[in-house]
Every structure is written in structure tokens, then in C-alpha cells.
mmCIF file with all atom_site columns, N, CA and C in Angstrom:
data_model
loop_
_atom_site.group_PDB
_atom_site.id
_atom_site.type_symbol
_atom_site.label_atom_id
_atom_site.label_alt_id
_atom_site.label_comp_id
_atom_site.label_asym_id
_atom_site.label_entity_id
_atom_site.label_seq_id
_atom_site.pdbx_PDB_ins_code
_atom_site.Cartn_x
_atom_site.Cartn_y
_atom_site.Cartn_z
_atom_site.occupancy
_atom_site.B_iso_or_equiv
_atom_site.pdbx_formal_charge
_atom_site.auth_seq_id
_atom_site.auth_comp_id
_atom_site.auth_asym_id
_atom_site.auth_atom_id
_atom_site.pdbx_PDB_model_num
ATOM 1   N N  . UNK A 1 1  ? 5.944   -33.315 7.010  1.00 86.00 ? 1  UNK A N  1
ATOM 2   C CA . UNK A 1 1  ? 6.664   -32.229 7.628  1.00 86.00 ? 1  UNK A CA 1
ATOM 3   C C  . UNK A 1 1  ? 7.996   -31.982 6.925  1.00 86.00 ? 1  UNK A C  1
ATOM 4   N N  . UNK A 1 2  ? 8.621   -32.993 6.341  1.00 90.00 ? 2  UNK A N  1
ATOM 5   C CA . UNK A 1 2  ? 9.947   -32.920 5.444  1.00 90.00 ? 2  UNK A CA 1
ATOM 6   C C  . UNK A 1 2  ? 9.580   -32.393 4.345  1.00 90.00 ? 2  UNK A C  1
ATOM 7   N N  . UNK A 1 3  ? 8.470   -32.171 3.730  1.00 92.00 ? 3  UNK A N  1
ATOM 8   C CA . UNK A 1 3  ? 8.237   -31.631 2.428  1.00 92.00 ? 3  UNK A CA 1
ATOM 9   C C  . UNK A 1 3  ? 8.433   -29.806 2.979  1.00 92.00 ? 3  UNK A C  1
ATOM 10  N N  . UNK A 1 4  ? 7.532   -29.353 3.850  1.00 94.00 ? 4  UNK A N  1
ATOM 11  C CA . UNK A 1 4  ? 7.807   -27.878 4.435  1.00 94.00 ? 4  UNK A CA 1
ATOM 12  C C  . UNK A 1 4  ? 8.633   -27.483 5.042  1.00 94.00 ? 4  UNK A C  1
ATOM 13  N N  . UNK A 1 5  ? 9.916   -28.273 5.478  1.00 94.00 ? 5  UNK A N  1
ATOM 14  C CA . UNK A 1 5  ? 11.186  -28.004 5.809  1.00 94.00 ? 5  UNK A CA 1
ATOM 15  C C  . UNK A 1 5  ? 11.987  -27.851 4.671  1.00 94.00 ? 5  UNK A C  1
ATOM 16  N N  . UNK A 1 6  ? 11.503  -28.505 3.954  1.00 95.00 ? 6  UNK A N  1
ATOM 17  C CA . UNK A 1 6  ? 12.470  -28.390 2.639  1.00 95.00 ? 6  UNK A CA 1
ATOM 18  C C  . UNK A 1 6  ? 12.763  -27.215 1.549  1.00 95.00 ? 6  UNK A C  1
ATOM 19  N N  . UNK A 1 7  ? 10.794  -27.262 1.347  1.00 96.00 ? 7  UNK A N  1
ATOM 20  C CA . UNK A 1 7  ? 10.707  -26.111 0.728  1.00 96.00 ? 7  UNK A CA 1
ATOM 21  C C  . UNK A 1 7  ? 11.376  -24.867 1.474  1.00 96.00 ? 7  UNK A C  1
ATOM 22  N N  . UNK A 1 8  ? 10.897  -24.603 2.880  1.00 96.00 ? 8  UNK A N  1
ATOM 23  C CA . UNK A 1 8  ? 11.538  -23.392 3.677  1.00 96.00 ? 8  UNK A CA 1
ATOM 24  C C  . UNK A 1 8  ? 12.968  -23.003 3.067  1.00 96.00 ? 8  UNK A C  1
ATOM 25  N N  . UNK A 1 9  ? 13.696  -24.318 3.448  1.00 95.00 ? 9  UNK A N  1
ATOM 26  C CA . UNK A 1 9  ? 14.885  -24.544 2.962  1.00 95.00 ? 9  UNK A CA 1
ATOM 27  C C  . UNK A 1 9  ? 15.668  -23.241 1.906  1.00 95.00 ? 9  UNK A C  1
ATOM 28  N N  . UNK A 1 10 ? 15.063  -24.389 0.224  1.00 94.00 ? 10 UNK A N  1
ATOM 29  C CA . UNK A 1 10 ? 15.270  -23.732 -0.937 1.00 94.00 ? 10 UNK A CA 1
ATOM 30  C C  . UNK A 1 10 ? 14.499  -22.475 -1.395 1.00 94.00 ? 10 UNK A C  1
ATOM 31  N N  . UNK A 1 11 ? 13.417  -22.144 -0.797 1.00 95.00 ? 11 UNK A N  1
ATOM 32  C CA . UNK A 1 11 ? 12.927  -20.703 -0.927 1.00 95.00 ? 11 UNK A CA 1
ATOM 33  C C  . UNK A 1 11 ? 14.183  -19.826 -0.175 1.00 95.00 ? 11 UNK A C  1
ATOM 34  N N  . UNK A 1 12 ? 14.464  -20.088 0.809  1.00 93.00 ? 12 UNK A N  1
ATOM 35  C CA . UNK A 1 12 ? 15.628  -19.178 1.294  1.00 93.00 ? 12 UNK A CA 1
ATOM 36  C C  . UNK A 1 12 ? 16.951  -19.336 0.400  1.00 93.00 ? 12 UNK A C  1
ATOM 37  N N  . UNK A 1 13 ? 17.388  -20.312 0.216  1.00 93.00 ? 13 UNK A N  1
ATOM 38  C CA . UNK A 1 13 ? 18.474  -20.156 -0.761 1.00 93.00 ? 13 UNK A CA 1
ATOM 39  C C  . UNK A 1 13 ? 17.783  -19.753 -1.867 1.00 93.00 ? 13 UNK A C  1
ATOM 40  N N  . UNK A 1 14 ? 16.781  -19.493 -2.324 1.00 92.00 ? 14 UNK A N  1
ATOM 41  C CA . UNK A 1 14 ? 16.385  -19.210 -3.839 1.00 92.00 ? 14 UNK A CA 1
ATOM 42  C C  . UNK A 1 14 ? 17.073  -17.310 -3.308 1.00 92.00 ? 14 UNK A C  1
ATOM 43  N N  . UNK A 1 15 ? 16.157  -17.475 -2.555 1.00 91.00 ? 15 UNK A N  1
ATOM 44  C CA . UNK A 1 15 ? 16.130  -15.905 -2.177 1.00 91.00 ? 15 UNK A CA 1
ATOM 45  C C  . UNK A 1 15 ? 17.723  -14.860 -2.005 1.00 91.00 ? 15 UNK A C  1
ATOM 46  N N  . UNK A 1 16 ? 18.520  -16.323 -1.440 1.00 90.00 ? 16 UNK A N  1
ATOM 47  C CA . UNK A 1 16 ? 19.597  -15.227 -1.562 1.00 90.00 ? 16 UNK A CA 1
ATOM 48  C C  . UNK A 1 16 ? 20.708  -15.822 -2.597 1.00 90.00 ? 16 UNK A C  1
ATOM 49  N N  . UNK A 1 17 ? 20.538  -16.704 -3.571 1.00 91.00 ? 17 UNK A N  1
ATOM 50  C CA . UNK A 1 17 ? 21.354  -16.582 -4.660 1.00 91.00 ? 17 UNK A CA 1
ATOM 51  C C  . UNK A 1 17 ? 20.756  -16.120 -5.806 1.00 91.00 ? 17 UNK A C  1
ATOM 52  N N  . UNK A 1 18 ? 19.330  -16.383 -5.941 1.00 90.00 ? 18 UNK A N  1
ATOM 53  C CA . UNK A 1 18 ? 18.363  -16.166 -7.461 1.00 90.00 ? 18 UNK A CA 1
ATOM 54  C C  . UNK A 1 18 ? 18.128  -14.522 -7.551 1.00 90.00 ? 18 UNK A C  1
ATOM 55  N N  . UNK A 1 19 ? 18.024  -13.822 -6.316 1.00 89.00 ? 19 UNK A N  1
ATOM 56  C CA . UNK A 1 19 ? 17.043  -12.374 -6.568 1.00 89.00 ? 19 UNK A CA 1
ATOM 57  C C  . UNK A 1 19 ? 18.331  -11.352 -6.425 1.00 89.00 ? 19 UNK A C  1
ATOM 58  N N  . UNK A 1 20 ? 17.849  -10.505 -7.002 1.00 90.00 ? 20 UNK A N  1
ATOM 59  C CA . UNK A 1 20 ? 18.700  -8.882  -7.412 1.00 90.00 ? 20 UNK A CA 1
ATOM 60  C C  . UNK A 1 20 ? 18.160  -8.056  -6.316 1.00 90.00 ? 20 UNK A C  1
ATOM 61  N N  . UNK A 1 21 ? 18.708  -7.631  -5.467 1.00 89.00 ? 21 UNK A N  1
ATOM 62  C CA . UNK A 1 21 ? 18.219  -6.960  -4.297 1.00 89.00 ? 21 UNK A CA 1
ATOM 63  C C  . UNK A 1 21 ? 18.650  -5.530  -5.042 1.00 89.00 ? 21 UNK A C  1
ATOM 64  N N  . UNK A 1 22 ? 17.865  -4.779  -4.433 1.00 93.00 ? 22 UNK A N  1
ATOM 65  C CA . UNK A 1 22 ? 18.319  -3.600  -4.666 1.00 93.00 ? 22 UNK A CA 1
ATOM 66  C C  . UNK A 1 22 ? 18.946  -2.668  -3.964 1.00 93.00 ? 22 UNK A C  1
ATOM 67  N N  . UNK A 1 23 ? 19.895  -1.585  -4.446 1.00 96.00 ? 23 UNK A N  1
ATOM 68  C CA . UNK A 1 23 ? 20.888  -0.932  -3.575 1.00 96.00 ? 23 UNK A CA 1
ATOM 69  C C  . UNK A 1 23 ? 20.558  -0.208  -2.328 1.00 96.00 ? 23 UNK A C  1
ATOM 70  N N  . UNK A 1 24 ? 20.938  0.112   -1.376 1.00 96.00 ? 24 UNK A N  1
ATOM 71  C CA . UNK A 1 24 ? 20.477  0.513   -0.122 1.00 96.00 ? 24 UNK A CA 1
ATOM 72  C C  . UNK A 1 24 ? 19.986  2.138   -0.002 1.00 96.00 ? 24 UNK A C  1
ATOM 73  N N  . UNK A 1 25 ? 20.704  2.555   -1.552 1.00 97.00 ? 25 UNK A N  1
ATOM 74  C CA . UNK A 1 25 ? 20.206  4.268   -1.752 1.00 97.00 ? 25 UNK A CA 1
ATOM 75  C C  . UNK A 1 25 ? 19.038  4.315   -2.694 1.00 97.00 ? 25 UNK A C  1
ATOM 76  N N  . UNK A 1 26 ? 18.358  2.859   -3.508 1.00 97.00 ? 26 UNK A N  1
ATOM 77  C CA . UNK A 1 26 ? 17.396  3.345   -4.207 1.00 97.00 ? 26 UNK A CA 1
ATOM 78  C C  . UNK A 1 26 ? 16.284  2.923   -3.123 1.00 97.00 ? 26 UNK A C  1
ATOM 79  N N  . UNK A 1 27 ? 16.677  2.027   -2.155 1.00 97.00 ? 27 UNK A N  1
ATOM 80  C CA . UNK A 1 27 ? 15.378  1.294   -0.956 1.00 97.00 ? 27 UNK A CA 1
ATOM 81  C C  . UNK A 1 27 ? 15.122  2.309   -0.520 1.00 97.00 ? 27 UNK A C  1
ATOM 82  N N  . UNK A 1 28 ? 16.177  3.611   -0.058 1.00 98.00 ? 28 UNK A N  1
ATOM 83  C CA . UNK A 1 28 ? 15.433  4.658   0.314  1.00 98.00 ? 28 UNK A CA 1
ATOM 84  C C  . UNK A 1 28 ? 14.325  5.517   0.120  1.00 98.00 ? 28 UNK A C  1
ATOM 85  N N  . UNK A 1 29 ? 15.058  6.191   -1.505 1.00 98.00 ? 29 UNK A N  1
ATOM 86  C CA . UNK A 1 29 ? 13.839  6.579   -2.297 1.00 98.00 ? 29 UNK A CA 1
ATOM 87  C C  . UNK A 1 29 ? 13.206  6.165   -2.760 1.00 98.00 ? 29 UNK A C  1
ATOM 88  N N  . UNK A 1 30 ? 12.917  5.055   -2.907 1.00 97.00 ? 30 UNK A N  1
ATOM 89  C CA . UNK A 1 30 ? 11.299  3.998   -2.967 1.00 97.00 ? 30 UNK A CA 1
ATOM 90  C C  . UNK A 1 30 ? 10.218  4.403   -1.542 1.00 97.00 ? 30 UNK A C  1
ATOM 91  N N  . UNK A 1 31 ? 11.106  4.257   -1.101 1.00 98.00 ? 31 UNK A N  1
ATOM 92  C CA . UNK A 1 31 ? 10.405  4.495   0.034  1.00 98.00 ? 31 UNK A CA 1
ATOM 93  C C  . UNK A 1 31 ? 9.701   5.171   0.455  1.00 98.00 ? 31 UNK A C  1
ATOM 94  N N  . UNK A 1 32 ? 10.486  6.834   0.546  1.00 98.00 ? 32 UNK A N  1
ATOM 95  C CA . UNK A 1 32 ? 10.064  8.195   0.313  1.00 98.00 ? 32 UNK A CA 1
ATOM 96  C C  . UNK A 1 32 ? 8.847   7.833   -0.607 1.00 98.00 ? 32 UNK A C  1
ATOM 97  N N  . UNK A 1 33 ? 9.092   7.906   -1.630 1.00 98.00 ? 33 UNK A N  1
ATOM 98  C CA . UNK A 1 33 ? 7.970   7.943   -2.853 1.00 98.00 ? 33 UNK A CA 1
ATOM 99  C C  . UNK A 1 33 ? 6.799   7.027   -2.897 1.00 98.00 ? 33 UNK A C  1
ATOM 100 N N  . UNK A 1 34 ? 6.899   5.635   -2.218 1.00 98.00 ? 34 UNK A N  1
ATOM 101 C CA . UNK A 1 34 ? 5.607   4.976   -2.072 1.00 98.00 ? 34 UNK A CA 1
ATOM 102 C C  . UNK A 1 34 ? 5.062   5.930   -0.300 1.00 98.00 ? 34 UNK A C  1
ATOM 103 N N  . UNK A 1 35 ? 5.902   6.425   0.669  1.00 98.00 ? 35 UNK A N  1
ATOM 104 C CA . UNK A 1 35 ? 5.166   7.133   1.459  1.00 98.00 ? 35 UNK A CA 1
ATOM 105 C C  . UNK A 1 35 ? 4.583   8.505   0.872  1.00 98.00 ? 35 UNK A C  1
ATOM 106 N N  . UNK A 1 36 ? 4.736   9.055   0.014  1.00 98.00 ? 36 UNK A N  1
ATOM 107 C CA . UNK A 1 36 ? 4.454   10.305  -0.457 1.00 98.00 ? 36 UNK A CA 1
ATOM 108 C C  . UNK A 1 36 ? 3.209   10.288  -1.154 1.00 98.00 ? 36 UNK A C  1
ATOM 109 N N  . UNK A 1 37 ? 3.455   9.332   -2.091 1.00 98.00 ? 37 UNK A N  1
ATOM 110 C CA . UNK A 1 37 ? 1.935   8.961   -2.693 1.00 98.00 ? 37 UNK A CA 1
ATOM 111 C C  . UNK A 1 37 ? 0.910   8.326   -1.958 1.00 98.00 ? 37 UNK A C  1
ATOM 112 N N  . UNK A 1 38 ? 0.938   7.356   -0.591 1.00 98.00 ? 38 UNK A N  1
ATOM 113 C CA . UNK A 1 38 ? 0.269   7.153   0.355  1.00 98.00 ? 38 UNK A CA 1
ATOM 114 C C  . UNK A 1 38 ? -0.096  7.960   1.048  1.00 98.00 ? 38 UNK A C  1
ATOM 115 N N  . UNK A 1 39 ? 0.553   9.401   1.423  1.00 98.00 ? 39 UNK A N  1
ATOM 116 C CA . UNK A 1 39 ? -0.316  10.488  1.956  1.00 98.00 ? 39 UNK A CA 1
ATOM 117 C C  . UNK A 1 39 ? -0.916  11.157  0.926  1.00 98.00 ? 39 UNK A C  1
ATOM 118 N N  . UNK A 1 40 ? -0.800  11.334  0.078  1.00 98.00 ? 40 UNK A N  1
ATOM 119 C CA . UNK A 1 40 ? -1.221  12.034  -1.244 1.00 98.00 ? 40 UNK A CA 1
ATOM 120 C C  . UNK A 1 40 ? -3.005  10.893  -1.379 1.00 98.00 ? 40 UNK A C  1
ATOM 121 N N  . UNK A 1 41 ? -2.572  10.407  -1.669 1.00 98.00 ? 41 UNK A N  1
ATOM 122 C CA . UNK A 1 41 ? -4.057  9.073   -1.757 1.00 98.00 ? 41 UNK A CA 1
ATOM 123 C C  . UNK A 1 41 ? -5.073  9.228   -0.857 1.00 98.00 ? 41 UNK A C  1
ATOM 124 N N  . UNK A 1 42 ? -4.049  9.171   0.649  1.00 98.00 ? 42 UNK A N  1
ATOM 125 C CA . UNK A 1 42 ? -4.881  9.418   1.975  1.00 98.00 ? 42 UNK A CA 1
ATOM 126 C C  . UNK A 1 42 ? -5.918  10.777  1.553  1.00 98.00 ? 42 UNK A C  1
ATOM 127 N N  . UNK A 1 43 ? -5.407  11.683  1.450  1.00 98.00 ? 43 UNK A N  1
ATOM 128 C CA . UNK A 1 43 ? -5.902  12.833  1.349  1.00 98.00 ? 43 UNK A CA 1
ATOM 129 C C  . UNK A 1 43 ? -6.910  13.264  -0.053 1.00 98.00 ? 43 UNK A C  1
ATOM 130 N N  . UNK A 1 44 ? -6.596  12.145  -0.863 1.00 98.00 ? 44 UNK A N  1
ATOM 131 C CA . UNK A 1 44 ? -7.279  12.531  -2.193 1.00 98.00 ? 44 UNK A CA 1
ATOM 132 C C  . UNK A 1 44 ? -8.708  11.503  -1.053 1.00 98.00 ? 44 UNK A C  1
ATOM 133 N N  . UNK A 1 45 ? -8.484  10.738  -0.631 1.00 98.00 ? 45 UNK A N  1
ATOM 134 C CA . UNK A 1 45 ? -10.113 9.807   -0.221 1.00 98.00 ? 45 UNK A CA 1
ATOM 135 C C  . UNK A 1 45 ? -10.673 10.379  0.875  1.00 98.00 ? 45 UNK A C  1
ATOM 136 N N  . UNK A 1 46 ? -10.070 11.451  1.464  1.00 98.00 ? 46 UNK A N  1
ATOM 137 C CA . UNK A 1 46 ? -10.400 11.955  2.914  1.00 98.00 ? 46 UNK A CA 1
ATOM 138 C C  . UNK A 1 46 ? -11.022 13.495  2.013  1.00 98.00 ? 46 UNK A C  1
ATOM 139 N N  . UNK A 1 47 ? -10.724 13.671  0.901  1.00 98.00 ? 47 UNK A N  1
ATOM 140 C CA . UNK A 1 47 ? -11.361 14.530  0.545  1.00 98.00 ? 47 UNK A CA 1
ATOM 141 C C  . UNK A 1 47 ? -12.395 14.539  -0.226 1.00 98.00 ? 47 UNK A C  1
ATOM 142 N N  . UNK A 1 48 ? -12.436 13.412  -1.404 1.00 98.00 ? 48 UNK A N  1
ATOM 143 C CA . UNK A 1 48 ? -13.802 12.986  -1.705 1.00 98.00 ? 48 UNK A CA 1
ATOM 144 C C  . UNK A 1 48 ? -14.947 12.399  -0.578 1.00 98.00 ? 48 UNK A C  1
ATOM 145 N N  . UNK A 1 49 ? -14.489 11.690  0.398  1.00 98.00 ? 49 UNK A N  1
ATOM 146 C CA . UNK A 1 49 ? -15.324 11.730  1.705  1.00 98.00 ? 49 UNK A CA 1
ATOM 147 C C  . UNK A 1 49 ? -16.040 12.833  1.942  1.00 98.00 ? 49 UNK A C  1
ATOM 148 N N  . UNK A 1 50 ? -15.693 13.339  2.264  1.00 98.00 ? 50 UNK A N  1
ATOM 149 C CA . UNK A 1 50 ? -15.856 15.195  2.837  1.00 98.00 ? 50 UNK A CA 1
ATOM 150 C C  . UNK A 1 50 ? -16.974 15.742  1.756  1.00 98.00 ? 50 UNK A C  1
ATOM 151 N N  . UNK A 1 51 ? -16.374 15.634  0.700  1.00 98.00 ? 51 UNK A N  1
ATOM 152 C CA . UNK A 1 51 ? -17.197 16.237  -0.653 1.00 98.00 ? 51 UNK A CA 1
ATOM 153 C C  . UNK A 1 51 ? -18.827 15.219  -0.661 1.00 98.00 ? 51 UNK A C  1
ATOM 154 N N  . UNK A 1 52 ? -18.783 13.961  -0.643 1.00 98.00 ? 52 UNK A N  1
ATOM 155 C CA . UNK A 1 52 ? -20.007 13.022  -0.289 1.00 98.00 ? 52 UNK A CA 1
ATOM 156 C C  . UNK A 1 52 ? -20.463 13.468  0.762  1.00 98.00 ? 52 UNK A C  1
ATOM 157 N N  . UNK A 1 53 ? -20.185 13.465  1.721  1.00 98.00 ? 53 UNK A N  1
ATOM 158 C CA . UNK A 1 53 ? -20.796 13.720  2.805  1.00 98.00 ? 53 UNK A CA 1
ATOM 159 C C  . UNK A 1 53 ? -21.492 14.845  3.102  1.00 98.00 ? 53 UNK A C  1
ATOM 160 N N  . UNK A 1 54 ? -20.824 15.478  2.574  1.00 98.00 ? 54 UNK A N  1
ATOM 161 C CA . UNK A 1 54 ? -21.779 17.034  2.331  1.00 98.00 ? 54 UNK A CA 1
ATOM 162 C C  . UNK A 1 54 ? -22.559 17.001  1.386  1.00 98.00 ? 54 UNK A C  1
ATOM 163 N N  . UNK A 1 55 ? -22.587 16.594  0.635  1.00 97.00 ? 55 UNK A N  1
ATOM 164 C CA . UNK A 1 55 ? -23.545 16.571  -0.863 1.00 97.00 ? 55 UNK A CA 1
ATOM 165 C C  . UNK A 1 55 ? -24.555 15.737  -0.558 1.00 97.00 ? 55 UNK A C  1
ATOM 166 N N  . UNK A 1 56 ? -24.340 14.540  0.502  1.00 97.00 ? 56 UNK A N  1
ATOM 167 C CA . UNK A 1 56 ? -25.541 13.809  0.914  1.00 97.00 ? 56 UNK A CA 1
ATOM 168 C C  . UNK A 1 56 ? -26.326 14.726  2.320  1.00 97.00 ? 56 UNK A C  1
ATOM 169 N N  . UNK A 1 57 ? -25.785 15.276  3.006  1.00 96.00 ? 57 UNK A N  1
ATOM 170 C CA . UNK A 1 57 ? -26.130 15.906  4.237  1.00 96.00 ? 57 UNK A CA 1
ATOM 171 C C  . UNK A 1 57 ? -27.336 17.274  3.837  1.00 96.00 ? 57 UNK A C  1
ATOM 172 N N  . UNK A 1 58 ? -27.013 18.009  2.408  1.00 96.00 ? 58 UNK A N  1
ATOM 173 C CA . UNK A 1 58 ? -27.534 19.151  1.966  1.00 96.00 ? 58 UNK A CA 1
ATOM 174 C C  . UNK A 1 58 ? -28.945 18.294  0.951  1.00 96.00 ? 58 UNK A C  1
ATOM 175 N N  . UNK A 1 59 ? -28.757 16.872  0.704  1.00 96.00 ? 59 UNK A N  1
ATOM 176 C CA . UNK A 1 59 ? -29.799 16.419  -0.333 1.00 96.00 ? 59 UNK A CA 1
ATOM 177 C C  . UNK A 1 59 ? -30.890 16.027  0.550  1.00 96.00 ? 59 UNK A C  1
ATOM 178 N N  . UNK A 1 60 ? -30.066 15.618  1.932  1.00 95.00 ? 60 UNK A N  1
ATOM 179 C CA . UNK A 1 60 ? -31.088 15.151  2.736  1.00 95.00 ? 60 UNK A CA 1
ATOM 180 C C  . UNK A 1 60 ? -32.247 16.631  3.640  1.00 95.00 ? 60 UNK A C  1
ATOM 181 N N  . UNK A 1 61 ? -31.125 17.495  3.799  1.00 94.00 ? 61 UNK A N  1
ATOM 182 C CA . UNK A 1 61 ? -32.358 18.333  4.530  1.00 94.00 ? 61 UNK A CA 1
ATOM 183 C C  . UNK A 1 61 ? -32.783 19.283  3.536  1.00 94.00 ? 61 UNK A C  1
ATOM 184 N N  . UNK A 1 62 ? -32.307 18.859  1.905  1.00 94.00 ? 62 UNK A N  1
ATOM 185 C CA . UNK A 1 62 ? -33.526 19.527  1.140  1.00 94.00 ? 62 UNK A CA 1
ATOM 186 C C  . UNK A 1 62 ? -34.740 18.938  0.786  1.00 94.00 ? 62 UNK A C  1
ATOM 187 N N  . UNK A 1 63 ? -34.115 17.328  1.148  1.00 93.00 ? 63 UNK A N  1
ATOM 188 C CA . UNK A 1 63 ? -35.669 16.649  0.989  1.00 93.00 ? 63 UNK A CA 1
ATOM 189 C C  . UNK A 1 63 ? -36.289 16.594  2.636  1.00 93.00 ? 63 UNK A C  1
ATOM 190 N N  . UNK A 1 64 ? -35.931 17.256  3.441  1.00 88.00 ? 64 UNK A N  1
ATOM 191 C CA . UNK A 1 64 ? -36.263 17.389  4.664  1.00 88.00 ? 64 UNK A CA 1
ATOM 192 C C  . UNK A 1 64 ? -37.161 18.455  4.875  1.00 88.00 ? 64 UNK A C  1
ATOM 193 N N  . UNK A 1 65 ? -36.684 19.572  3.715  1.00 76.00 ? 65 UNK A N  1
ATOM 194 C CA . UNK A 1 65 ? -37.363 21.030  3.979  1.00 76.00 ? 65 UNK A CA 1
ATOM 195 C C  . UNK A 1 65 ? -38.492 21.140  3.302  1.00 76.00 ? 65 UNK A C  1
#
């Protein structure tokens, strides 16, 4: 149990003397921009969906007809 207290420990001090945080105006627009491209994505797979689904729906009731 002293070995995972420890580590806890120095991972937290690693964390706040070793790492470069970044400024509080670029966390923003990261932000923006990984949400922007996550709706953008959403919508690129919600639309190839759509496009399959129809292309299988029209193959099926032509092999239906």
C-alpha cells in the first residue's frame, strides 16, 4: 500500500512542477475547436448512416421486387 501512496504522491508533484499547462485563453479555443470538429464528425457519420441505410433498404426491395 506504501508503494501506491507514494507513487500518488510524486505523480502529483510531477504534475505540478514537471508539466507546461497551458494558458487559460488557448484552453478555451481548444476547446471550441475539438467541440466543432466533434459536431462536424457527428454529422459526417449520421450522414453516411443515412446514405447506407438507404442504399441497403432500395437493394433489398429490389431484390424483393
Amino acid at each position: 500500500m506504501t508503494k501506491v501512496v507514494n507513487y500518488i504522491s510524486e505523480a502529483f508533484e510531477e504534475l505540478k512542477s514537471n508539466v507546461t499547462w497551458p494558458e487559460w485563453p488557448e484552453v478555451q479555443r481548444l476547446t471550441i475547436v475539438v467541440a466543432v470538429f466533434s459536431v462536424l464528425f457527428a454529422l459526417a457519420t449520421w450522414g453516411v448512416d443515412e446514405i447506407f441505410a438507404k442504399a441497403l433498404a432500395g437493394f433489398f426491395n429490389w431484390i424483393k421486387a
